[in-house]
Amino acid sequence: MRIGKSAFLGAFVVFTAWFLAAAILQTPAVPSPAAAFSRLAAIFNGSLSLHAGASLFRVAAGLAAALAVGFPVGVLMGYDKKIDKLISPVVYLCYPVPKIALLPVLMLLFGIGEISKIALIFLIVVFQVIVSVRDATCNIEPQFFFPLYSLGASFGDIFREVLLPAVLPQLITALRLALGTAVSVLFFAETYGTQLGMGYFITDAWMRVNYLDMYAGIIMLALMGLLLFALLDMAERLACPWQNK
């Protein structure tokens, strides 16, 4: 999926429907898009940017930790059958568990601060990374390895020349799939034990019946998601140039 004209078309459809709903319903609970964007611009340089920055930091830290752990584990599982047999039962047991159910456990272990929220993002993403990278590694045809074996290549050479190019597209796809879930769960997690984050901002505005702030926060959350997907698209273009041909 690429961020492009289709994204602008989708935004046009959504905001047209929103404009019509606001015009028909005539209720403070559904303000016009213009009013929401005006409020967004008014509060962005104040509190909203701090909340958005806190949420982006948590997502980025969780993604980085998941990549640092999940990528090498997935490659080793796909490349070495013994390691796969050892780790697969643990992955298959933990992967289906709804990670939001682990939030109370994480808060008990790490407290209600940043670490528990980053750990939640990590758990959401890491298993998708492991499974995707493992499957991509397993699907590499053996004949791609034989010339390197015959030349006495090290594992580092094999990783650089075969494994990394083969698994990168699947890895980025896994991150795209995990990202939406991660942001959604983070929204819920940020309603507990914090006064910074988009989840806290939107919920607080809703509780104060400040609908303009609430909608401004929702737009900000959508823009954050769009930014993250655009960054993934950029990473794919840079790391996998053959995908664009």
PDB file of N, CA, C and O in Angstrom, residues 156-190:
ATOM      1  N   GLY A 156      27.307 -14.208   7.891  1.00  0.00           N
ATOM      2  CA  GLY A 156      27.148 -12.782   7.632  1.00  0.00           C
ATOM      3  C   GLY A 156      26.985 -12.481   6.155  1.00  0.00           C
ATOM      4  O   GLY A 156      26.174 -11.645   5.762  1.00  0.00           O
ATOM      5  N   ASP A 157      27.775 -13.180   5.319  1.00  0.00           N
ATOM      6  CA  ASP A 157      27.645 -13.000   3.870  1.00  0.00           C
ATOM      7  C   ASP A 157      26.284 -13.477   3.380  1.00  0.00           C
ATOM      8  O   ASP A 157      25.643 -12.824   2.545  1.00  0.00           O
ATOM      9  N   ILE A 158      25.855 -14.635   3.884  1.00  0.00           N
ATOM     10  CA  ILE A 158      24.556 -15.191   3.491  1.00  0.00           C
ATOM     11  C   ILE A 158      23.427 -14.257   3.928  1.00  0.00           C
ATOM     12  O   ILE A 158      22.468 -14.014   3.181  1.00  0.00           O
ATOM     13  N   PHE A 159      23.553 -13.717   5.122  1.00  0.00           N
ATOM     14  CA  PHE A 159      22.530 -12.797   5.621  1.00  0.00           C
ATOM     15  C   PHE A 159      22.458 -11.549   4.742  1.00  0.00           C
ATOM     16  O   PHE A 159      21.358 -11.116   4.360  1.00  0.00           O
ATOM     17  N   ARG A 160      23.604 -10.986   4.395  1.00  0.00           N
ATOM     18  CA  ARG A 160      23.634  -9.747   3.624  1.00  0.00           C
ATOM     19  C   ARG A 160      23.175  -9.943   2.184  1.00  0.00           C
ATOM     20  O   ARG A 160      22.454  -9.102   1.629  1.00  0.00           O
ATOM     21  N   GLU A 161      23.564 -11.054   1.570  1.00  0.00           N
ATOM     22  CA  GLU A 161      23.310 -11.245   0.144  1.00  0.00           C
ATOM     23  C   GLU A 161      21.972 -11.928  -0.157  1.00  0.00           C
ATOM     24  O   GLU A 161      21.398 -11.721  -1.227  1.00  0.00           O
ATOM     25  N   VAL A 162      21.467 -12.747   0.779  1.00  0.00           N
ATOM     26  CA  VAL A 162      20.252 -13.531   0.503  1.00  0.00           C
ATOM     27  C   VAL A 162      19.141 -13.234   1.504  1.00  0.00           C
ATOM     28  O   VAL A 162      18.029 -12.839   1.130  1.00  0.00           O
ATOM     29  N   LEU A 163      19.428 -13.403   2.780  1.00  0.00           N
ATOM     30  CA  LEU A 163      18.363 -13.341   3.783  1.00  0.00           C
ATOM     31  C   LEU A 163      17.750 -11.949   3.896  1.00  0.00           C
ATOM     32  O   LEU A 163      16.526 -11.799   3.874  1.00  0.00           O
ATOM     33  N   LEU A 164      18.595 -10.941   4.028  1.00  0.00           N
ATOM     34  CA  LEU A 164      18.075  -9.586   4.229  1.00  0.00           C
ATOM     35  C   LEU A 164      17.221  -9.096   3.061  1.00  0.00           C
ATOM     36  O   LEU A 164      16.088  -8.627   3.271  1.00  0.00           O
ATOM     37  N   PRO A 165      17.691  -9.200   1.806  1.00  0.00           N
ATOM     38  CA  PRO A 165      16.820  -8.760   0.698  1.00  0.00           C
ATOM     39  C   PRO A 165      15.524  -9.555   0.593  1.00  0.00           C
ATOM     40  O   PRO A 165      14.501  -9.017   0.169  1.00  0.00           O
ATOM     41  N   ALA A 166      15.575 -10.837   0.982  1.00  0.00           N
ATOM     42  CA  ALA A 166      14.385 -11.681   0.843  1.00  0.00           C
ATOM     43  C   ALA A 166      13.319 -11.368   1.880  1.00  0.00           C
ATOM     44  O   ALA A 166      12.120 -11.474   1.589  1.00  0.00           O
ATOM     45  N   VAL A 167      13.727 -10.988   3.078  1.00  0.00           N
ATOM     46  CA  VAL A 167      12.745 -10.838   4.161  1.00  0.00           C
ATOM     47  C   VAL A 167      12.296  -9.393   4.363  1.00  0.00           C
ATOM     48  O   VAL A 167      11.270  -9.159   5.017  1.00  0.00           O
ATOM     49  N   LEU A 168      13.023  -8.415   3.831  1.00  0.00           N
ATOM     50  CA  LEU A 168      12.662  -7.019   4.083  1.00  0.00           C
ATOM     51  C   LEU A 168      11.235  -6.660   3.647  1.00  0.00           C
ATOM     52  O   LEU A 168      10.508  -6.010   4.404  1.00  0.00           O
ATOM     53  N   PRO A 169      10.803  -7.035   2.432  1.00  0.00           N
ATOM     54  CA  PRO A 169       9.420  -6.681   2.059  1.00  0.00           C
ATOM     55  C   PRO A 169       8.373  -7.270   3.007  1.00  0.00           C
ATOM     56  O   PRO A 169       7.417  -6.583   3.379  1.00  0.00           O
ATOM     57  N   GLN A 170       8.572  -8.518   3.410  1.00  0.00           N
ATOM     58  CA  GLN A 170       7.628  -9.153   4.330  1.00  0.00           C
ATOM     59  C   GLN A 170       7.678  -8.485   5.702  1.00  0.00           C
ATOM     60  O   GLN A 170       6.648  -8.337   6.367  1.00  0.00           O
ATOM     61  N   LEU A 171       8.866  -8.073   6.119  1.00  0.00           N
ATOM     62  CA  LEU A 171       9.008  -7.385   7.396  1.00  0.00           C
ATOM     63  C   LEU A 171       8.232  -6.076   7.394  1.00  0.00           C
ATOM     64  O   LEU A 171       7.511  -5.763   8.354  1.00  0.00           O
ATOM     65  N   ILE A 172       8.357  -5.298   6.336  1.00  0.00           N
ATOM     66  CA  ILE A 172       7.659  -4.009   6.272  1.00  0.00           C
ATOM     67  C   ILE A 172       6.148  -4.217   6.221  1.00  0.00           C
ATOM     68  O   ILE A 172       5.383  -3.462   6.835  1.00  0.00           O
ATOM     69  N   THR A 173       5.701  -5.259   5.517  1.00  0.00           N
ATOM     70  CA  THR A 173       4.273  -5.581   5.510  1.00  0.00           C
ATOM     71  C   THR A 173       3.786  -5.923   6.905  1.00  0.00           C
ATOM     72  O   THR A 173       2.698  -5.487   7.333  1.00  0.00           O
ATOM     73  N   ALA A 174       4.583  -6.691   7.648  1.00  0.00           N
ATOM     74  CA  ALA A 174       4.215  -7.045   9.024  1.00  0.00           C
ATOM     75  C   ALA A 174       4.113  -5.805   9.897  1.00  0.00           C
ATOM     76  O   ALA A 174       3.201  -5.690  10.733  1.00  0.00           O
ATOM     77  N   LEU A 175       5.024  -4.851   9.705  1.00  0.00           N
ATOM     78  CA  LEU A 175       4.977  -3.616  10.487  1.00  0.00           C
ATOM     79  C   LEU A 175       3.728  -2.803  10.153  1.00  0.00           C
ATOM     80  O   LEU A 175       3.115  -2.205  11.039  1.00  0.00           O
ATOM     81  N   ARG A 176       3.353  -2.786   8.878  1.00  0.00           N
ATOM     82  CA  ARG A 176       2.120  -2.075   8.503  1.00  0.00           C
ATOM     83  C   ARG A 176       0.911  -2.692   9.207  1.00  0.00           C
ATOM     84  O   ARG A 176       0.035  -1.976   9.717  1.00  0.00           O
ATOM     85  N   LEU A 177       0.841  -4.013   9.207  1.00  0.00           N
ATOM     86  CA  LEU A 177      -0.299  -4.684   9.824  1.00  0.00           C
ATOM     87  C   LEU A 177      -0.325  -4.467  11.327  1.00  0.00           C
ATOM     88  O   LEU A 177      -1.396  -4.307  11.922  1.00  0.00           O
ATOM     89  N   ALA A 178       0.854  -4.455  11.938  1.00  0.00           N
ATOM     90  CA  ALA A 178       0.915  -4.318  13.393  1.00  0.00           C
ATOM     91  C   ALA A 178       0.696  -2.887  13.842  1.00  0.00           C
ATOM     92  O   ALA A 178       0.236  -2.651  14.962  1.00  0.00           O
ATOM     93  N   LEU A 179       1.015  -1.927  12.974  1.00  0.00           N
ATOM     94  CA  LEU A 179       0.991  -0.532  13.372  1.00  0.00           C
ATOM     95  C   LEU A 179      -0.399  -0.055  13.764  1.00  0.00           C
ATOM     96  O   LEU A 179      -0.573   0.615  14.784  1.00  0.00           O
ATOM     97  N   GLY A 180      -1.400  -0.417  12.958  1.00  0.00           N
ATOM     98  CA  GLY A 180      -2.766   0.001  13.270  1.00  0.00           C
ATOM     99  C   GLY A 180      -3.233  -0.537  14.609  1.00  0.00           C
ATOM    100  O   GLY A 180      -3.823   0.196  15.419  1.00  0.00           O
ATOM    101  N   THR A 181      -2.950  -1.820  14.854  1.00  0.00           N
ATOM    102  CA  THR A 181      -3.325  -2.414  16.139  1.00  0.00           C
ATOM    103  C   THR A 181      -2.576  -1.760  17.289  1.00  0.00           C
ATOM    104  O   THR A 181      -3.144  -1.488  18.350  1.00  0.00           O
ATOM    105  N   ALA A 182      -1.286  -1.480  17.068  1.00  0.00           N
ATOM    106  CA  ALA A 182      -0.472  -0.882  18.127  1.00  0.00           C
ATOM    107  C   ALA A 182      -1.004   0.487  18.530  1.00  0.00           C
ATOM    108  O   ALA A 182      -1.107   0.798  19.719  1.00  0.00           O
ATOM    109  N   VAL A 183      -1.351   1.320  17.547  1.00  0.00           N
ATOM    110  CA  VAL A 183      -1.864   2.666  17.852  1.00  0.00           C
ATOM    111  C   VAL A 183      -3.207   2.572  18.560  1.00  0.00           C
ATOM    112  O   VAL A 183      -3.478   3.317  19.516  1.00  0.00           O
ATOM    113  N   SER A 184      -4.055   1.639  18.129  1.00  0.00           N
ATOM    114  CA  SER A 184      -5.375   1.476  18.760  1.00  0.00           C
ATOM    115  C   SER A 184      -5.240   1.057  20.217  1.00  0.00           C
ATOM    116  O   SER A 184      -5.917   1.599  21.102  1.00  0.00           O
ATOM    117  N   VAL A 185      -4.354   0.099  20.481  1.00  0.00           N
ATOM    118  CA  VAL A 185      -4.173  -0.377  21.847  1.00  0.00           C
ATOM    119  C   VAL A 185      -3.491   0.677  22.704  1.00  0.00           C
ATOM    120  O   VAL A 185      -3.808   0.832  23.883  1.00  0.00           O
ATOM    121  N   LEU A 186      -2.564   1.418  22.113  1.00  0.00           N
ATOM    122  CA  LEU A 186      -1.910   2.485  22.865  1.00  0.00           C
ATOM    123  C   LEU A 186      -2.930   3.533  23.304  1.00  0.00           C
ATOM    124  O   LEU A 186      -2.841   4.058  24.422  1.00  0.00           O
ATOM    125  N   PHE A 187      -3.896   3.834  22.448  1.00  0.00           N
ATOM    126  CA  PHE A 187      -4.959   4.782  22.820  1.00  0.00           C
ATOM    127  C   PHE A 187      -5.639   4.331  24.110  1.00  0.00           C
ATOM    128  O   PHE A 187      -5.868   5.125  25.022  1.00  0.00           O
ATOM    129  N   PHE A 188      -5.939   3.044  24.197  1.00  0.00           N
ATOM    130  CA  PHE A 188      -6.582   2.517  25.408  1.00  0.00           C
ATOM    131  C   PHE A 188      -5.630   2.581  26.597  1.00  0.00           C
ATOM    132  O   PHE A 188      -6.016   2.987  27.698  1.00  0.00           O
ATOM    133  N   ALA A 189      -4.368   2.203  26.376  1.00  0.00           N
ATOM    134  CA  ALA A 189      -3.403   2.176  27.476  1.00  0.00           C
ATOM    135  C   ALA A 189      -3.144   3.570  28.032  1.00  0.00           C
ATOM    136  O   ALA A 189      -2.859   3.725  29.226  1.00  0.00           O
ATOM    137  N   GLU A 190      -3.237   4.590  27.181  1.00  0.00           N
ATOM    138  CA  GLU A 190      -2.947   5.949  27.623  1.00  0.00           C
ATOM    139  C   GLU A 190      -4.061   6.559  28.457  1.00  0.00           C
ATOM    140  O   GLU A 190      -3.924   7.709  28.904  1.00  0.00           O
TER     141      GLU A 190
END
